[in-house]
């Protein structure tokens, strides 16, 4: 059965088919991972499973990250115990998932995901995928059959993600030469690249993200079809795209990922039409600076809000829509709200940005023009807004990218650090009047449209 399956999966790649049949056991002297690098929770689960007569391995990203000297985000475990058997062994555990059931085992604040080995969803008799298991593009609709450990390795995405670490024996089991690929820093898809991308187009994005995050080369055969298959991403449920995009943006390597997505033609219709944005010099600079900033924050373990990130990625879309609505004769405020509504609704459909982020995104955007009104009590009122800090950081990025003058950013920095007496002095009435005159005499820009007193922004414009 396994041989038959391997022949099928690797039929277009005979070299790979030879190599996958061989199991390599890598001893601890060679790979260097010690069981004390595993959390006590994961270790306890593995040893209890093994004591009960089951196999238990740390799998996937955690093994890969440990080998690369990175700290794993979490520890996933694979076993030959069924979900019921695993659930039975651990008092603090629960079975989750309907299609493919997994067990979450809790110890203290940690949760370890324990998954039964999964196999290929193949029709045995005909040795091909029955039509109802895939959509018309070859995308797997079901991936929920128990299998052997070997099959579990093969159904994974990249060879470096298919290593099993036994924390009791401290051995690594490698069915697909993942260890060698990892040493050579090669990201290689398992099996026939086209078929594997068709089964699950999210693997296209995972290839780019993992290569950027791990500083690896995408192996030539794995890289070749990526550009051509990019349109398959349109068939992926938006919620999965959203999850994957968020992983990418919060990876600490968002900038190289986005650059790579674009270079490989994967950005179309994914991020807020990155193709358009990155072709506008201001948009490109804005996103580049913002993503660099985000990457630094993540590497310093500082919090990053997804709402803030999406506000950044979509801002130039909003700006350009806002401008065109105004050119068509709409007033600045209604035009801004219309632009926001339109851009967000496009993105809800494409990326499934959950509506819970809408409030943050909108608030950040709607506060932007208010930074430009340096008159009367308005700057004071702005300071008290609960989302002031995010909107302020956003405005500074706009200054840094050249969209707004640096003078505005500097003014706000000074205003923020000043005491109330100095703040009052920073808003002299006459100087403001003069400023208004000067502004009217020069050519209008998009942001000027909201600077003029008649357009002053209400606190709750909706
Ligand atoms: P990260 O460090 O970003 O979490 P990861 O490789 O651990 O990376 P997960 O999404 O946590 O990514 O997935 C865990 C494991 O499940 C992977 O290492 C891989 O073996 C397998 N896997 C994940 N997504 C896919 C997929 N689309 N197709 C096949 N296997 C996958
Ligand atoms: Mg993971």
Short mmCIF file of C-alpha atoms and ligand atoms in Angstrom, two decimals:
data_model
loop_
_atom_site.label_atom_id
_atom_site.label_comp_id
_atom_site.label_asym_id
_atom_site.label_seq_id
_atom_site.Cartn_x
_atom_site.Cartn_y
_atom_site.Cartn_z
CA UNK A 1 0.00 0.00 0.00
CA UNK A 2 2.75 2.46 0.97
CA UNK A 3 4.86 1.48 -2.02
CA UNK A 4 1.89 1.94 -4.30
CA UNK A 5 1.21 5.34 -2.81
CA UNK A 6 4.84 6.39 -3.06
CA UNK A 7 4.94 5.35 -6.69
CA UNK A 8 1.90 7.46 -7.35
CA UNK A 9 3.09 10.53 -5.42
CA UNK A 10 6.60 10.39 -6.79
CA UNK A 11 5.77 9.12 -10.24
CA UNK A 12 6.99 12.35 -11.81
CA UNK A 13 10.06 12.44 -9.64
CA UNK A 14 11.69 9.00 -9.62
CA UNK A 15 14.84 10.19 -7.90
CA UNK A 16 12.82 11.35 -4.93
CA UNK A 17 10.91 8.07 -4.87
CA UNK A 18 14.16 6.13 -4.40
CA UNK A 19 15.35 8.30 -1.59
CA UNK A 20 12.14 8.53 0.40
CA UNK A 21 11.89 4.80 0.91
CA UNK A 22 14.96 4.94 3.11
CA UNK A 23 14.64 5.77 6.77
CA UNK A 24 17.62 7.53 8.28
CA UNK A 25 17.99 7.49 12.02
CA UNK A 26 20.14 10.36 13.15
CA UNK A 27 21.72 9.86 16.57
CA UNK A 28 21.99 12.64 19.10
CA UNK A 29 25.79 12.90 18.71
CA UNK A 30 25.14 14.04 15.15
CA UNK A 31 22.09 16.29 15.46
CA UNK A 32 22.93 17.68 18.90
CA UNK A 33 19.37 18.18 20.24
CA UNK A 34 19.04 17.23 23.89
CA UNK A 35 15.78 16.38 25.61
CA UNK A 36 16.22 19.30 28.01
CA UNK A 37 15.53 21.60 25.03
CA UNK A 38 11.98 20.27 25.01
CA UNK A 39 9.48 21.74 27.45
CA UNK A 40 8.78 19.55 30.51
CA UNK A 41 5.17 19.33 29.34
CA UNK A 42 6.04 17.91 25.91
CA UNK A 43 8.59 15.59 27.45
CA UNK A 44 6.08 14.27 29.98
CA UNK A 45 3.48 13.65 27.27
CA UNK A 46 5.97 11.80 25.09
CA UNK A 47 7.15 9.58 27.92
CA UNK A 48 3.61 8.78 29.11
CA UNK A 49 2.56 7.84 25.58
CA UNK A 50 5.61 5.66 25.18
CA UNK A 51 5.12 4.02 28.57
CA UNK A 52 1.59 3.15 27.47
CA UNK A 53 3.07 1.34 24.48
CA UNK A 54 2.57 4.01 21.81
CA UNK A 55 5.14 5.87 19.77
CA UNK A 56 5.49 9.61 20.37
CA UNK A 57 7.58 12.15 18.52
CA UNK A 58 8.05 15.88 18.40
CA UNK A 59 7.32 16.86 14.79
CA UNK A 60 7.31 19.66 12.29
CA UNK A 61 8.44 23.21 12.97
CA UNK A 62 9.80 22.52 16.45
CA UNK A 63 12.37 19.92 15.30
CA UNK A 64 13.39 22.12 12.40
CA UNK A 65 13.76 25.20 14.59
CA UNK A 66 15.77 23.36 17.25
CA UNK A 67 18.18 22.08 14.59
CA UNK A 68 18.59 25.62 13.32
CA UNK A 69 19.28 26.94 16.81
CA UNK A 70 15.95 28.80 16.95
CA UNK A 71 13.45 28.72 19.79
CA UNK A 72 10.36 26.77 18.72
CA UNK A 73 7.03 28.59 19.05
CA UNK A 74 5.35 25.43 20.29
CA UNK A 75 5.81 21.68 20.37
CA UNK A 76 3.56 19.50 18.27
CA UNK A 77 3.53 15.77 18.77
CA UNK A 78 2.71 12.85 16.50
CA UNK A 79 1.75 9.40 17.74
CA UNK A 80 0.22 6.12 16.64
CA UNK A 81 -2.31 6.39 19.48
CA UNK A 82 -5.82 7.30 18.34
CA UNK A 83 -7.27 10.56 19.68
CA UNK A 84 -9.42 8.58 22.13
CA UNK A 85 -6.42 6.60 23.40
CA UNK A 86 -4.38 9.77 23.86
CA UNK A 87 -7.27 11.60 25.51
CA UNK A 88 -7.68 8.69 27.93
CA UNK A 89 -4.07 8.96 29.07
CA UNK A 90 -4.15 12.65 30.03
CA UNK A 91 -6.53 14.05 32.56
CA UNK A 92 -6.16 17.61 31.29
CA UNK A 93 -6.83 17.01 27.62
CA UNK A 94 -9.58 17.40 25.11
CA UNK A 95 -10.32 16.19 21.62
CA UNK A 96 -10.71 18.99 19.11
CA UNK A 97 -11.54 19.23 15.41
CA UNK A 98 -14.33 17.54 13.53
CA UNK A 99 -12.74 16.48 10.26
CA UNK A 100 -9.41 15.43 11.63
CA UNK A 101 -9.48 15.03 15.36
CA UNK A 102 -6.51 16.11 17.46
CA UNK A 103 -5.89 16.10 21.17
CA UNK A 104 -4.88 19.15 23.12
CA UNK A 105 -3.00 18.23 26.25
CA UNK A 106 -2.58 20.98 28.83
CA UNK A 107 0.02 21.32 31.53
CA UNK A 108 0.09 24.64 33.34
CA UNK A 109 -0.16 27.37 30.73
CA UNK A 110 1.22 25.15 27.96
CA UNK A 111 -0.83 23.22 25.45
CA UNK A 112 0.70 20.50 23.31
CA UNK A 113 -1.11 19.35 20.21
CA UNK A 114 -1.04 15.58 19.88
CA UNK A 115 -1.94 14.29 16.46
CA UNK A 116 -2.39 10.73 15.24
CA UNK A 117 -0.20 9.87 12.21
CA UNK A 118 -2.07 10.88 9.10
CA UNK A 119 -2.00 9.12 5.77
CA UNK A 120 -2.93 9.89 2.17
CA UNK A 121 -6.61 10.19 1.31
CA UNK A 122 -6.25 7.78 -1.58
CA UNK A 123 -8.70 5.47 -3.15
CA UNK A 124 -6.99 2.11 -2.70
CA UNK A 125 -8.52 0.16 -5.50
CA UNK A 126 -7.85 2.61 -8.29
CA UNK A 127 -4.83 4.19 -6.71
CA UNK A 128 -5.92 7.69 -7.55
CA UNK A 129 -7.67 10.42 -5.68
CA UNK A 130 -11.43 10.02 -5.96
CA UNK A 131 -13.04 13.09 -7.46
CA UNK A 132 -14.81 14.11 -4.27
CA UNK A 133 -11.50 14.39 -2.42
CA UNK A 134 -10.25 17.21 -4.61
CA UNK A 135 -11.79 20.23 -6.27
CA UNK A 136 -11.47 20.85 -10.00
CA UNK A 137 -8.02 22.41 -9.49
CA UNK A 138 -6.68 19.40 -7.59
CA UNK A 139 -7.06 21.00 -4.17
CA UNK A 140 -7.44 18.40 -1.43
CA UNK A 141 -10.77 18.78 0.30
CA UNK A 142 -10.14 16.02 2.84
CA UNK A 143 -6.97 15.17 4.65
CA UNK A 144 -8.34 13.10 7.43
CA UNK A 145 -7.22 9.50 7.23
CA UNK A 146 -5.02 7.82 9.84
CA UNK A 147 -1.78 6.44 8.47
CA UNK A 148 1.67 5.14 9.28
CA UNK A 149 4.56 7.29 10.44
CA UNK A 150 6.10 7.13 6.98
CA UNK A 151 2.85 8.29 5.39
CA UNK A 152 2.62 11.04 7.92
CA UNK A 153 6.08 12.25 6.85
CA UNK A 154 5.11 12.19 3.17
CA UNK A 155 1.88 14.15 3.56
CA UNK A 156 3.79 17.06 5.12
CA UNK A 157 4.85 20.01 3.00
CA UNK A 158 8.65 20.35 2.98
CA UNK A 159 11.34 17.80 3.76
CA UNK A 160 12.71 19.94 6.62
CA UNK A 161 9.24 19.89 8.20
CA UNK A 162 8.99 16.11 8.12
CA UNK A 163 11.53 15.18 10.80
CA UNK A 164 10.47 13.24 13.92
CA UNK A 165 12.37 13.67 17.17
CA UNK A 166 12.04 11.04 19.86
CA UNK A 167 12.85 12.91 23.06
CA UNK A 168 13.31 9.71 25.05
CA UNK A 169 15.83 8.07 22.71
CA UNK A 170 17.03 11.51 21.54
CA UNK A 171 16.96 10.25 17.94
CA UNK A 172 15.71 11.92 14.79
CA UNK A 173 13.81 9.83 12.24
CA UNK A 174 14.17 11.18 8.74
CA UNK A 175 12.31 9.53 5.86
CA UNK A 176 12.85 12.21 3.22
CA UNK A 177 16.41 13.46 3.55
CA UNK A 178 15.14 16.49 5.40
CA UNK A 179 18.19 16.54 7.62
CA UNK A 180 20.54 16.92 4.66
CA UNK A 181 18.31 19.58 3.12
CA UNK A 182 18.31 21.46 6.39
CA UNK A 183 22.10 21.36 6.59
CA UNK A 184 22.30 22.57 2.99
CA UNK A 185 19.68 25.25 3.75
CA UNK A 186 17.44 23.95 0.96
CA UNK A 187 13.68 24.19 1.16
CA UNK A 188 12.39 21.24 -0.85
CA UNK A 189 8.77 20.29 -1.28
CA UNK A 190 7.89 16.63 -0.73
CA UNK A 191 6.84 14.81 -3.89
CA UNK A 192 5.80 16.34 -7.17
CA UNK A 193 5.81 20.14 -6.71
CA UNK A 194 2.90 20.88 -9.05
CA UNK A 195 0.68 18.23 -7.52
CA UNK A 196 1.53 19.25 -3.97
CA UNK A 197 0.84 22.95 -4.67
CA UNK A 198 -2.42 22.04 -6.37
CA UNK A 199 -3.50 19.96 -3.39
CA UNK A 200 -2.99 22.93 -1.13
CA UNK A 201 -2.01 26.27 -2.69
CA UNK A 202 -1.21 27.71 0.74
CA UNK A 203 2.05 25.79 0.35
CA UNK A 204 3.05 28.45 -2.20
CA UNK A 205 2.94 31.04 0.54
CA UNK A 206 4.52 28.74 3.08
CA UNK A 207 7.48 28.20 0.75
CA UNK A 208 8.12 31.93 0.56
CA UNK A 209 7.56 32.53 4.25
CA UNK A 210 9.72 29.67 5.48
CA UNK A 211 12.55 30.47 3.08
CA UNK A 212 12.61 34.11 4.24
CA UNK A 213 12.22 33.22 7.90
CA UNK A 214 14.86 30.50 7.92
CA UNK A 215 17.27 32.14 5.48
CA UNK A 216 16.96 29.18 3.08
CA UNK A 217 17.01 28.78 -0.66
CA UNK A 218 13.90 27.39 -2.28
CA UNK A 219 15.24 24.39 -4.20
CA UNK A 220 15.01 24.82 -7.98
CA UNK A 221 12.24 22.26 -8.74
CA UNK A 222 10.25 23.50 -5.76
CA UNK A 223 10.58 27.11 -6.89
CA UNK A 224 9.91 26.61 -10.61
CA UNK A 225 6.10 26.29 -10.69
CA UNK A 226 5.39 28.91 -8.02
CA UNK A 227 4.74 31.87 -10.33
CA UNK A 228 2.56 29.87 -12.73
CA UNK A 229 0.43 28.39 -9.97
CA UNK A 230 -0.12 31.66 -8.12
CA UNK A 231 -3.72 31.99 -9.43
CA UNK A 232 -4.63 28.86 -7.43
CA UNK A 233 -4.55 31.00 -4.32
CA UNK A 234 -7.85 32.46 -5.46
CA UNK A 235 -9.52 29.14 -4.59
CA UNK A 236 -8.25 28.99 -1.03
CA UNK A 237 -10.83 29.84 1.62
CA UNK A 238 -10.14 33.46 2.66
CA UNK A 239 -9.89 32.58 6.34
CA UNK A 240 -6.93 30.30 5.64
CA UNK A 241 -5.29 32.99 3.53
CA UNK A 242 -5.76 35.41 6.36
CA UNK A 243 -4.13 33.05 8.89
CA UNK A 244 -1.19 32.48 6.60
CA UNK A 245 -0.78 36.18 5.81
CA UNK A 246 -0.83 36.99 9.49
CA UNK A 247 1.84 34.38 10.18
CA UNK A 248 3.89 35.92 7.42
CA UNK A 249 3.46 39.48 8.63
CA UNK A 250 4.22 38.56 12.24
CA UNK A 251 7.16 36.33 11.40
CA UNK A 252 9.76 39.00 12.14
CA UNK A 253 10.72 38.74 8.46
CA UNK A 254 7.74 40.42 6.88
CA UNK A 255 9.78 42.71 4.66
CA UNK A 256 11.86 40.01 2.91
CA UNK A 257 8.71 37.88 2.67
CA UNK A 258 6.73 40.62 0.95
CA UNK A 259 9.61 41.40 -1.41
CA UNK A 260 9.84 37.70 -2.26
CA UNK A 261 6.07 37.33 -2.70
CA UNK A 262 6.20 40.09 -5.20
CA UNK A 263 9.25 38.75 -7.00
CA UNK A 264 7.48 35.39 -7.41
CA UNK A 265 4.21 36.91 -8.53
CA UNK A 266 2.25 35.75 -5.50
CA UNK A 267 1.03 39.13 -4.40
CA UNK A 268 -1.80 39.59 -6.88
CA UNK A 269 -5.06 39.88 -5.05
CA UNK A 270 -3.44 38.80 -1.83
CA UNK A 271 -2.16 41.72 0.08
CA UNK A 272 -3.95 44.93 -0.71
CA UNK A 273 -3.01 44.63 -4.31
CA UNK A 274 0.64 44.93 -3.45
CA UNK A 275 1.40 45.24 -7.12
CA UNK A 276 -0.29 48.61 -7.32
CA UNK A 277 1.01 49.85 -4.02
CA UNK A 278 4.60 48.92 -4.54
CA UNK A 279 4.57 50.61 -7.88
CA UNK A 280 3.70 53.93 -6.30
CA UNK A 281 6.94 55.36 -4.92
CA UNK A 282 5.28 56.71 -1.78
CA UNK A 283 3.38 53.48 -1.11
CA UNK A 284 6.48 51.39 -1.51
CA UNK A 285 8.51 53.56 0.84
CA UNK A 286 5.73 53.64 3.39
CA UNK A 287 5.27 49.87 3.44
CA UNK A 288 9.00 49.20 3.44
CA UNK A 289 9.63 51.46 6.42
CA UNK A 290 6.58 50.16 8.26
CA UNK A 291 7.41 46.48 7.74
CA UNK A 292 11.03 47.03 8.74
CA UNK A 293 9.77 48.67 11.87
CA UNK A 294 7.39 45.79 12.56
CA UNK A 295 10.12 43.20 12.04
CA UNK A 296 12.36 45.00 14.53
CA UNK A 297 9.56 45.18 17.10
CA UNK A 298 8.86 41.48 16.77
CA UNK A 299 12.50 40.55 17.12
CA UNK A 300 12.66 42.70 20.26
CA UNK A 301 9.57 40.87 21.58
CA UNK A 302 7.49 44.05 21.51
CA UNK A 303 3.79 43.71 20.75
CA UNK A 304 2.50 44.36 17.24
CA UNK A 305 -1.18 44.80 16.54
CA UNK A 306 -2.53 43.11 13.41
CA UNK A 307 -5.00 45.98 13.04
CA UNK A 308 -2.12 48.45 12.84
CA UNK A 309 -0.39 46.29 10.24
CA UNK A 310 -3.45 46.03 8.05
CA UNK A 311 -4.04 49.76 8.39
CA UNK A 312 -0.53 50.24 7.00
CA UNK A 313 -0.87 47.80 4.15
CA UNK A 314 -4.14 49.28 2.98
CA UNK A 315 -3.43 52.95 3.55
CA UNK A 316 -2.27 53.84 0.08
CA UNK A 317 -5.24 52.05 -1.38
CA UNK A 318 -7.46 54.23 0.76
CA UNK A 319 -5.49 57.35 -0.18
CA UNK A 320 -5.77 56.73 -3.87
CA UNK A 321 -9.48 55.92 -3.66
CA UNK A 322 -10.03 58.97 -1.48
CA UNK A 323 -8.25 61.18 -3.99
CA UNK A 324 -10.18 59.86 -6.94
CA UNK A 325 -13.50 60.33 -5.16
CA UNK A 326 -12.56 63.90 -4.36
CA UNK A 327 -11.48 64.53 -7.92
CA UNK A 328 -14.92 63.32 -8.93
CA UNK A 329 -16.40 66.10 -6.83
CA UNK A 330 -17.08 64.43 -3.47
CA UNK A 331 -16.42 66.37 -0.27
CA UNK A 332 -13.36 65.27 1.73
CA UNK A 333 -15.16 63.66 4.67
CA UNK A 334 -17.77 61.62 2.84
CA UNK A 335 -15.08 60.69 0.33
CA UNK A 336 -12.80 59.39 3.08
CA UNK A 337 -15.53 57.24 4.60
CA UNK A 338 -16.59 55.92 1.26
CA UNK A 339 -12.98 55.05 0.41
CA UNK A 340 -12.55 53.26 3.75
CA UNK A 341 -15.77 51.27 3.29
CA UNK A 342 -14.87 50.24 -0.23
CA UNK A 343 -11.30 49.17 0.54
CA UNK A 344 -12.30 47.25 3.66
CA UNK A 345 -15.10 45.42 1.93
CA UNK A 346 -12.78 44.31 -0.89
CA UNK A 347 -10.32 43.03 1.70
CA UNK A 348 -13.00 41.25 3.73
CA UNK A 349 -13.77 39.17 0.70
CA UNK A 350 -10.20 38.56 -0.40
CA UNK A 351 -8.29 38.19 2.79
CA UNK A 352 -11.12 37.71 5.24
CA UNK A 353 -9.68 40.33 7.54
CA UNK A 354 -11.96 39.57 10.47
CA UNK A 355 -14.35 42.36 11.28
CA UNK A 356 -12.97 42.59 14.78
CA UNK A 357 -9.99 44.46 13.31
CA UNK A 358 -12.16 46.96 11.47
CA UNK A 359 -12.61 49.30 14.40
CA UNK A 360 -8.85 49.68 14.97
CA UNK A 361 -8.08 50.07 11.28
CA UNK A 362 -10.78 52.68 10.77
CA UNK A 363 -9.88 54.65 13.86
CA UNK A 364 -6.24 54.85 12.86
CA UNK A 365 -7.19 56.09 9.39
CA UNK A 366 -9.89 58.50 10.48
CA UNK A 367 -7.57 60.12 12.99
CA UNK A 368 -4.92 60.84 10.36
CA UNK A 369 -6.32 64.10 8.99
CA UNK A 370 -6.79 65.32 12.56
CA UNK A 371 -3.03 65.42 13.08
CA UNK A 372 -2.88 68.08 10.45
CA UNK A 373 -5.29 70.40 12.21
CA UNK A 374 -3.04 72.26 14.59
CA UNK A 375 -5.62 74.71 15.80
CA UNK A 376 -7.49 75.54 18.99
CA UNK A 377 -8.30 72.57 21.24
CA UNK A 378 -8.17 69.95 18.53
CA UNK A 379 -4.65 68.61 19.21
CA UNK A 380 -5.56 68.35 22.90
CA UNK A 381 -8.67 66.38 22.10
CA UNK A 382 -6.71 64.11 19.82
CA UNK A 383 -4.33 63.28 22.66
CA UNK A 384 -7.15 61.86 24.74
CA UNK A 385 -8.30 59.43 22.08
CA UNK A 386 -7.83 55.84 23.29
CA UNK A 387 -6.19 54.91 20.00
CA UNK A 388 -3.97 57.99 19.93
CA UNK A 389 -0.66 56.12 20.25
CA UNK A 390 -1.27 53.84 17.28
CA UNK A 391 -2.54 56.68 15.13
CA UNK A 392 0.44 58.83 16.15
CA UNK A 393 2.94 56.08 15.26
CA UNK A 394 1.11 55.69 11.97
CA UNK A 395 1.35 59.42 11.27
CA UNK A 396 5.12 59.38 12.01
CA UNK A 397 5.53 56.60 9.44
CA UNK A 398 3.70 58.75 6.91
CA UNK A 399 6.16 61.57 7.63
CA UNK A 400 9.14 59.25 7.37
CA UNK A 401 7.95 57.92 4.04
CA UNK A 402 7.70 61.44 2.63
CA UNK A 403 3.92 61.50 2.39
CA UNK A 404 3.73 64.23 5.05
CA UNK A 405 6.34 66.79 5.92
CA UNK A 406 8.81 65.83 8.63
CA UNK A 407 7.98 69.17 10.21
CA UNK A 408 4.54 67.85 11.16
CA UNK A 409 6.03 64.80 12.85
CA UNK A 410 8.58 66.93 14.69
CA UNK A 411 5.82 69.31 15.82
CA UNK A 412 3.87 66.41 17.30
CA UNK A 413 6.93 64.94 18.97
CA UNK A 414 7.58 68.29 20.64
CA UNK A 415 3.90 68.73 21.50
CA UNK A 416 3.80 65.31 23.16
CA UNK A 417 6.89 65.87 25.27
CA UNK A 418 5.93 69.43 26.26
CA UNK A 419 4.16 70.45 29.48
CA UNK A 420 0.72 71.98 29.20
CA UNK A 421 2.03 75.57 29.24
CA UNK A 422 4.34 74.92 26.34
CA UNK A 423 1.59 73.09 24.50
CA UNK A 424 -0.67 76.15 24.77
CA UNK A 425 2.16 78.27 23.35
CA UNK A 426 2.54 75.92 20.43
CA UNK A 427 -0.95 76.77 19.25
CA UNK A 428 -0.96 80.56 18.95
CA UNK A 429 -4.10 81.76 17.18
CA UNK A 430 -2.37 84.27 14.86
CA UNK A 431 0.26 81.89 13.66
CA UNK A 432 -2.49 79.45 12.75
CA UNK A 433 -4.40 82.05 10.79
CA UNK A 434 -1.27 82.91 8.83
CA UNK A 435 -0.62 79.29 8.19
CA UNK A 436 -4.10 78.87 6.79
CA UNK A 437 -3.47 81.72 4.32
CA UNK A 438 -0.16 80.30 3.24
CA UNK A 439 -1.70 76.91 2.62
CA UNK A 440 -4.46 78.29 0.45
CA UNK A 441 -1.93 80.06 -1.75
CA UNK A 442 -0.03 76.95 -2.79
CA UNK A 443 -1.07 73.99 -4.86
CA UNK A 444 -3.42 71.56 -3.12
CA UNK A 445 -2.30 68.06 -2.22
CA UNK A 446 -4.49 65.19 -1.11
CA UNK A 447 -3.82 65.82 2.54
CA UNK A 448 -4.38 69.55 2.26
CA UNK A 449 -7.97 68.89 1.43
CA UNK A 450 -8.70 68.19 5.04
CA UNK A 451 -6.50 70.90 6.49
CA UNK A 452 -8.72 73.77 5.73
CA UNK A 453 -10.83 75.02 8.60
CA UNK A 454 -14.13 74.29 6.86
CA UNK A 455 -13.10 70.65 6.71
CA UNK A 456 -12.11 70.40 10.34
CA UNK A 457 -12.79 66.94 11.54
CA UNK A 458 -15.58 66.11 13.93
CA UNK A 459 -14.71 63.79 16.78
CA UNK A 460 -17.25 61.15 15.85
CA UNK A 461 -17.82 61.68 12.19
CA UNK A 462 -20.15 58.68 11.74
P1 LIG B 1 5.89 27.88 12.13
O1 LIG B 1 7.19 27.88 12.84
O2 LIG B 1 5.67 29.09 11.38
O3 LIG B 1 4.72 27.47 13.01
P2 LIG B 1 5.50 25.27 11.09
O4 LIG B 1 6.24 24.51 10.04
O5 LIG B 1 5.55 24.72 12.47
O6 LIG B 1 6.04 26.75 11.02
P3 LIG B 1 2.67 24.95 11.27
O7 LIG B 1 1.60 25.64 10.53
O8 LIG B 1 2.73 25.08 12.75
O9 LIG B 1 4.03 25.43 10.61
O10 LIG B 1 2.59 23.42 10.86
C1 LIG B 1 3.16 22.36 11.58
C2 LIG B 1 3.60 21.26 10.62
O11 LIG B 1 2.49 20.76 9.90
C3 LIG B 1 4.59 21.71 9.56
O12 LIG B 1 5.90 21.70 10.02
C4 LIG B 1 4.33 20.71 8.46
O13 LIG B 1 4.99 19.49 8.76
C5 LIG B 1 2.85 20.47 8.55
N1 LIG B 1 2.10 21.37 7.66
C6 LIG B 1 1.65 22.61 7.94
N2 LIG B 1 1.00 23.14 6.89
C7 LIG B 1 1.02 22.21 5.93
C8 LIG B 1 0.49 22.15 4.61
N3 LIG B 1 -0.16 23.18 4.08
N4 LIG B 1 0.69 21.02 3.91
C9 LIG B 1 1.35 19.97 4.45
N5 LIG B 1 1.86 19.97 5.66
C10 LIG B 1 1.71 21.06 6.41
MG1 LIG B 2 4.36 25.46 14.17
#
